[in-house]
Structures are given as structure tokens and as C-alpha cells.
mmCIF file of C-alpha atoms and ligand atoms in Angstrom:
data_model
loop_
_atom_site.group_PDB
_atom_site.id
_atom_site.type_symbol
_atom_site.label_atom_id
_atom_site.label_comp_id
_atom_site.label_asym_id
_atom_site.label_seq_id
_atom_site.Cartn_x
_atom_site.Cartn_y
_atom_site.Cartn_z
ATOM 1 C CA MET A 5 21.198 25.364 -58.604
ATOM 2 C CA LYS A 6 24.827 25.094 -57.575
ATOM 3 C CA LEU A 7 24.255 27.672 -54.857
ATOM 4 C CA GLN A 8 21.169 25.855 -53.664
ATOM 5 C CA ALA A 9 23.121 22.628 -53.383
ATOM 6 C CA LYS A 10 25.736 24.465 -51.358
ATOM 7 C CA ILE A 11 23.188 25.956 -48.976
ATOM 8 C CA PHE A 12 21.591 22.582 -48.548
ATOM 9 C CA GLY A 13 24.983 21.080 -47.823
ATOM 10 C CA LEU A 14 25.605 23.672 -45.154
ATOM 11 C CA GLY A 15 22.263 22.816 -43.579
ATOM 12 C CA LEU A 16 23.297 19.194 -43.365
ATOM 13 C CA VAL A 17 26.587 20.058 -41.732
ATOM 14 C CA LEU A 18 24.714 22.088 -39.130
ATOM 15 C CA VAL A 19 22.319 19.232 -38.506
ATOM 16 C CA ALA A 20 25.268 16.892 -38.132
ATOM 17 C CA GLY A 21 26.889 19.335 -35.729
ATOM 18 C CA MET A 22 23.792 19.284 -33.562
ATOM 19 C CA ALA A 23 23.891 15.546 -33.058
ATOM 20 C CA VAL A 24 24.313 15.144 -29.335
ATOM 21 C CA ALA A 25 25.695 12.517 -27.014
ATOM 22 C CA LYS A 26 23.540 10.733 -24.511
ATOM 23 C CA ASP A 27 22.261 12.588 -21.430
ATOM 24 C CA GLY A 28 24.308 12.715 -18.286
ATOM 25 C CA VAL A 29 27.803 12.522 -19.747
ATOM 26 C CA THR A 30 30.043 14.836 -17.738
ATOM 27 C CA ASN A 31 33.575 14.153 -18.994
ATOM 28 C CA PRO A 32 34.034 16.597 -21.908
ATOM 29 C CA VAL A 33 36.486 14.289 -23.710
ATOM 30 C CA VAL A 34 33.962 11.448 -23.592
ATOM 31 C CA LYS A 35 31.183 13.805 -24.671
ATOM 32 C CA GLU A 36 33.197 14.824 -27.711
ATOM 33 C CA ARG A 37 33.731 11.263 -28.855
ATOM 34 C CA MET A 38 30.039 10.466 -28.287
ATOM 35 C CA ASP A 39 29.084 13.547 -30.295
ATOM 36 C CA LEU A 40 31.369 12.308 -33.066
ATOM 37 C CA MET A 41 29.635 8.918 -33.014
ATOM 38 C CA GLN A 42 26.305 10.718 -33.276
ATOM 39 C CA VAL A 43 27.571 12.508 -36.386
ATOM 40 C CA VAL A 44 28.507 9.071 -37.728
ATOM 41 C CA ARG A 45 25.019 7.801 -36.872
ATOM 42 C CA VAL A 46 23.142 10.752 -38.408
ATOM 43 C CA ASN A 47 24.999 10.578 -41.716
ATOM 44 C CA THR A 48 24.802 6.785 -41.886
ATOM 45 C CA GLY A 49 21.085 7.216 -41.236
ATOM 46 C CA THR A 50 20.710 9.649 -44.137
ATOM 47 C CA LEU A 51 22.278 7.122 -46.512
ATOM 48 C CA GLY A 52 20.545 4.154 -44.906
ATOM 49 C CA ASP A 53 17.112 5.766 -45.199
ATOM 50 C CA MET A 54 17.678 6.317 -48.916
ATOM 51 C CA ALA A 55 18.887 2.746 -49.364
ATOM 52 C CA ALA A 56 15.818 1.446 -47.523
ATOM 53 C CA GLY A 57 13.406 3.636 -49.496
ATOM 54 C CA LYS A 58 12.445 5.573 -46.357
ATOM 55 C CA ALA A 59 13.737 8.777 -47.933
ATOM 56 C CA PRO A 60 13.834 9.749 -51.613
ATOM 57 C CA PHE A 61 17.192 9.243 -53.298
ATOM 58 C CA ASP A 62 19.030 12.539 -53.709
ATOM 59 C CA ALA A 63 22.551 12.315 -55.093
ATOM 60 C CA ALA A 64 23.660 15.691 -53.690
ATOM 61 C CA ARG A 65 22.408 14.855 -50.186
ATOM 62 C CA ALA A 66 23.970 11.416 -50.420
ATOM 63 C CA ALA A 67 27.324 12.923 -51.398
ATOM 64 C CA GLU A 68 27.155 15.383 -48.481
ATOM 65 C CA ALA A 69 26.326 12.641 -46.002
ATOM 66 C CA GLN A 70 29.120 10.503 -47.401
ATOM 67 C CA ALA A 71 31.660 13.323 -47.074
ATOM 68 C CA ALA A 72 30.574 13.978 -43.482
ATOM 69 C CA LEU A 73 30.754 10.265 -42.671
ATOM 70 C CA VAL A 74 34.232 9.865 -44.178
ATOM 71 C CA ALA A 75 35.458 12.921 -42.246
ATOM 72 C CA ALA A 76 33.918 11.698 -38.987
ATOM 73 C CA ALA A 77 35.424 8.234 -39.434
ATOM 74 C CA ALA A 78 38.828 9.791 -40.032
ATOM 75 C CA ASP A 79 38.444 11.672 -36.746
ATOM 76 C CA ILE A 80 37.702 8.571 -34.627
ATOM 77 C CA PRO A 81 41.333 7.784 -33.651
ATOM 78 C CA ALA A 82 42.018 11.365 -32.485
ATOM 79 C CA LYS A 83 38.782 11.581 -30.479
ATOM 80 C CA PHE A 84 39.368 8.227 -28.766
ATOM 81 C CA GLU A 85 43.103 8.578 -28.260
ATOM 82 C CA PRO A 86 42.902 9.982 -24.694
ATOM 83 C CA GLU A 87 42.069 7.136 -22.331
ATOM 84 C CA GLU A 88 39.135 8.773 -20.585
ATOM 85 C CA THR A 89 35.984 7.379 -19.099
ATOM 86 C CA ASP A 90 32.626 8.424 -17.723
ATOM 87 C CA PRO A 91 29.897 6.532 -15.829
ATOM 88 C CA VAL A 92 27.698 6.519 -18.955
ATOM 89 C CA SER A 93 30.479 5.615 -21.403
ATOM 90 C CA GLU A 94 30.133 2.361 -23.296
ATOM 91 C CA ALA A 95 33.759 2.293 -24.398
ATOM 92 C CA ARG A 96 35.641 -0.861 -23.424
ATOM 93 C CA PRO A 97 39.134 -0.568 -21.916
ATOM 94 C CA GLU A 98 40.402 -2.853 -24.727
ATOM 95 C CA ILE A 99 40.376 0.234 -26.984
ATOM 96 C CA TRP A 100 43.526 1.495 -25.302
ATOM 97 C CA MET A 101 45.116 -1.939 -24.946
ATOM 98 C CA MET A 102 44.795 -2.511 -28.692
ATOM 99 C CA PHE A 103 44.674 0.981 -30.043
ATOM 100 C CA ASP A 104 46.248 -0.008 -33.380
ATOM 101 C CA GLU A 105 43.523 -2.540 -33.993
ATOM 102 C CA PHE A 106 40.875 -0.036 -32.939
ATOM 103 C CA THR A 107 42.355 2.505 -35.356
ATOM 104 C CA ALA A 108 42.318 -0.104 -38.130
ATOM 105 C CA LYS A 109 38.583 -0.588 -37.558
ATOM 106 C CA ALA A 110 38.042 3.159 -37.839
ATOM 107 C CA LYS A 111 40.012 3.053 -41.102
ATOM 108 C CA SER A 112 37.765 0.253 -42.394
ATOM 109 C CA LEU A 113 34.728 2.439 -41.806
ATOM 110 C CA GLU A 114 36.420 5.372 -43.507
ATOM 111 C CA GLU A 115 37.235 3.217 -46.543
ATOM 112 C CA ALA A 116 33.795 1.605 -46.691
ATOM 113 C CA ALA A 117 32.164 5.046 -46.527
ATOM 114 C CA ALA A 118 34.482 6.461 -49.198
ATOM 115 C CA ALA A 119 33.673 3.505 -51.474
ATOM 116 C CA VAL A 120 29.916 4.189 -51.513
ATOM 117 C CA ASP A 121 28.881 5.240 -55.016
ATOM 118 C CA THR A 122 26.499 8.074 -54.174
ATOM 119 C CA ALA A 123 25.674 8.808 -57.825
ATOM 120 C CA SER A 124 22.900 6.219 -57.913
ATOM 121 C CA LEU A 125 20.435 4.586 -55.549
ATOM 122 C CA ASP A 126 21.830 1.169 -56.453
ATOM 123 C CA GLY A 127 25.288 2.408 -55.567
ATOM 124 C CA VAL A 128 24.106 3.587 -52.142
ATOM 125 C CA LYS A 129 22.251 0.321 -51.564
ATOM 126 C CA ALA A 130 25.319 -1.730 -52.433
ATOM 127 C CA GLY A 131 27.658 0.454 -50.416
ATOM 128 C CA MET A 132 25.745 0.495 -47.149
ATOM 129 C CA GLY A 133 26.288 -3.186 -46.372
ATOM 130 C CA PRO A 134 30.038 -2.819 -45.835
ATOM 131 C CA VAL A 135 29.471 0.438 -43.907
ATOM 132 C CA GLY A 136 27.077 -1.271 -41.515
ATOM 133 C CA ALA A 137 29.432 -4.224 -41.170
ATOM 134 C CA SER A 138 32.260 -1.928 -40.139
ATOM 135 C CA CYS A 139 30.133 -0.311 -37.401
ATOM 136 C CA LYS A 140 29.336 -3.760 -36.097
ATOM 137 C CA ALA A 141 32.914 -5.000 -36.315
ATOM 138 C CA CYS A 142 34.111 -2.221 -34.043
ATOM 139 C CA HIS A 143 31.137 -2.150 -31.660
ATOM 140 C CA SER A 144 31.225 -5.883 -31.025
ATOM 141 C CA ASP A 145 34.828 -5.680 -29.811
ATOM 142 C CA TYR A 146 35.048 -2.213 -28.300
ATOM 143 C CA ARG A 147 31.607 -1.049 -27.194
ATOM 144 C CA MET A 148 29.768 -2.473 -24.180
HETATM 145 C C1 LIG B 8 36.547 2.159 -34.597
HETATM 146 C C2 LIG B 8 35.434 1.776 -33.783
HETATM 147 C C3 LIG B 8 34.037 2.226 -34.119
HETATM 148 C C4 LIG B 8 33.434 2.284 -35.340
HETATM 149 C C5 LIG B 8 34.005 1.932 -36.700
HETATM 150 C C6 LIG B 8 32.081 2.744 -35.105
HETATM 151 N N1 LIG B 8 31.883 2.968 -33.767
HETATM 152 FE FE1 LIG B 8 30.202 3.719 -32.895
HETATM 153 N N2 LIG B 8 31.088 3.635 -31.067
HETATM 154 C C7 LIG B 8 32.346 3.137 -30.807
HETATM 155 C C8 LIG B 8 32.607 3.178 -29.371
HETATM 156 C C9 LIG B 8 33.860 2.711 -28.687
HETATM 157 C C10 LIG B 8 31.460 3.730 -28.783
HETATM 158 C C11 LIG B 8 31.229 4.015 -27.283
HETATM 159 C C12 LIG B 8 31.792 5.400 -26.925
HETATM 160 C C13 LIG B 8 31.574 5.764 -25.465
HETATM 161 O O1 LIG B 8 30.470 5.487 -24.926
HETATM 162 O O2 LIG B 8 32.505 6.309 -24.839
HETATM 163 C C14 LIG B 8 30.519 4.007 -29.863
HETATM 164 C C15 LIG B 8 29.277 4.589 -29.709
HETATM 165 C C16 LIG B 8 28.365 4.802 -30.717
HETATM 166 C C17 LIG B 8 27.073 5.429 -30.523
HETATM 167 C C18 LIG B 8 26.512 5.976 -29.212
HETATM 168 C C19 LIG B 8 27.022 7.427 -29.004
HETATM 169 C C20 LIG B 8 26.540 8.041 -27.691
HETATM 170 O O3 LIG B 8 25.912 9.128 -27.728
HETATM 171 O O4 LIG B 8 26.758 7.450 -26.634
HETATM 172 C C21 LIG B 8 26.458 5.438 -31.754
HETATM 173 C C22 LIG B 8 25.079 6.001 -32.084
HETATM 174 C C23 LIG B 8 27.381 4.821 -32.706
HETATM 175 N N3 LIG B 8 28.533 4.463 -32.034
HETATM 176 C C24 LIG B 8 27.100 4.645 -34.042
HETATM 177 C C25 LIG B 8 28.004 4.107 -34.967
HETATM 178 C C26 LIG B 8 27.687 3.846 -36.356
HETATM 179 C C27 LIG B 8 26.322 4.080 -37.011
HETATM 180 C C28 LIG B 8 28.821 3.358 -36.928
HETATM 181 C C29 LIG B 8 29.071 2.945 -38.363
HETATM 182 C C30 LIG B 8 28.614 3.788 -39.420
HETATM 183 C C31 LIG B 8 29.841 3.311 -35.892
HETATM 184 N N4 LIG B 8 29.296 3.757 -34.722
HETATM 185 C C32 LIG B 8 31.142 2.901 -36.108
HETATM 186 C C33 LIG B 8 33.250 2.676 -31.745
HETATM 187 C C34 LIG B 8 33.044 2.635 -33.124
#
């Protein structure tokens, strides 16, 4: 059982790793940060689907998705630190004018994700509100 959970976890990590940025991005630095956002999206989706009853609740899967989301959130500042752009990028220049504030918003997501109680469906339901709010808080200021 333990081993099975581990194998399943590995599968999820691979799925997360396959999340890809939008077509046509050519700047590799921008592609990397878009790929990171897709990892954020995929893992938020796993938890969100459980919360919405679109997927059965599975505590082990929820914990894996949470760990991947926390790790991805923690990686946001490093991936966005270089001020790079691309014709398809939706990043606003304000990111680099107010990088401390941007970083604080990444931290809010990291904390909201870490606070999700993945042991129960009610915990996931309660925890996803603040997670979603932290996506929105950053996107409304820093994403076109
Ligand atoms: C600290 C700021 C920040 C937080 C928090 C954040 N995002 Fe983003 N996100 C961005 C920025 C900036 C972009 C645009 C990047 C670009 O186009 O260069 C983006 C882009 C995206 C994209 C598009 C990626 C692509 O392929 O172009 C998705 C999907 C996404 N975010 C999902 C999420 C979700 C879901 C959450 C919350 C769980 C979240 N983001 C939290 C800043 C943030």
C-alpha cells in the first residue's frame, strides 16, 4: 500500500512536469515561468476538482497535489526574477517595479496552499477558497 501510494505520487509529479506553457512562446525564461504556472494550475485543479465533487476525494492524491503546489509557489520568485518578456507573455512590467510585493503574493499562495487540510474533503473544500483568492490577487495586479 505504501509503495503503491509512492508510485502514484511519482505519476502525479510526472503529470505535473508535463504541464506545458501556451503555444508560440520562444523565450526560454518566459517558457519556464509559464510551465511553472501550469504546474500550479494542474495541482490546484486536482484539489479543486475534489472540492467541487468532480473527482473522488483521495487524501493521498490531495497531499501530493498540495506538496507540488507549495513547491511550485515557492519557486515563483526565482522563475520570475529575470525581467524577460515574449510576445505571448501576459506578465505586466509592474512585476519588476514592485518585485517585493509580487514575491509577497507568491508567499501568500504558498501559505494558503500549505494551510489546506488534505486529510478530509471538508478540509480541502475550506482550504481552496484562500488558494483561489491568492491566484486572483496576483493575477489582477500582475497578469494582463
Ligand atoms: C505571485 C503572482 C502569481 C500567483 C500567486 C499566481 N500566478 Fe498565475 N501567473 C502569474 C503571472 C505574472 C502570469 C503570466 C506569466 C507570463 O505570461 O509571462 C501567470 C500565468 C498563469 C497561467 C498561464 C500560464 C501560461 O501557460 O501562459 C496560469 C494557468 C496561471 N497563472 C494559473 C495560476 C493559478 C491557478 C494560481 C493559483 C493557484 C496562480 N496562477 C497564482 C502570476 C501569479
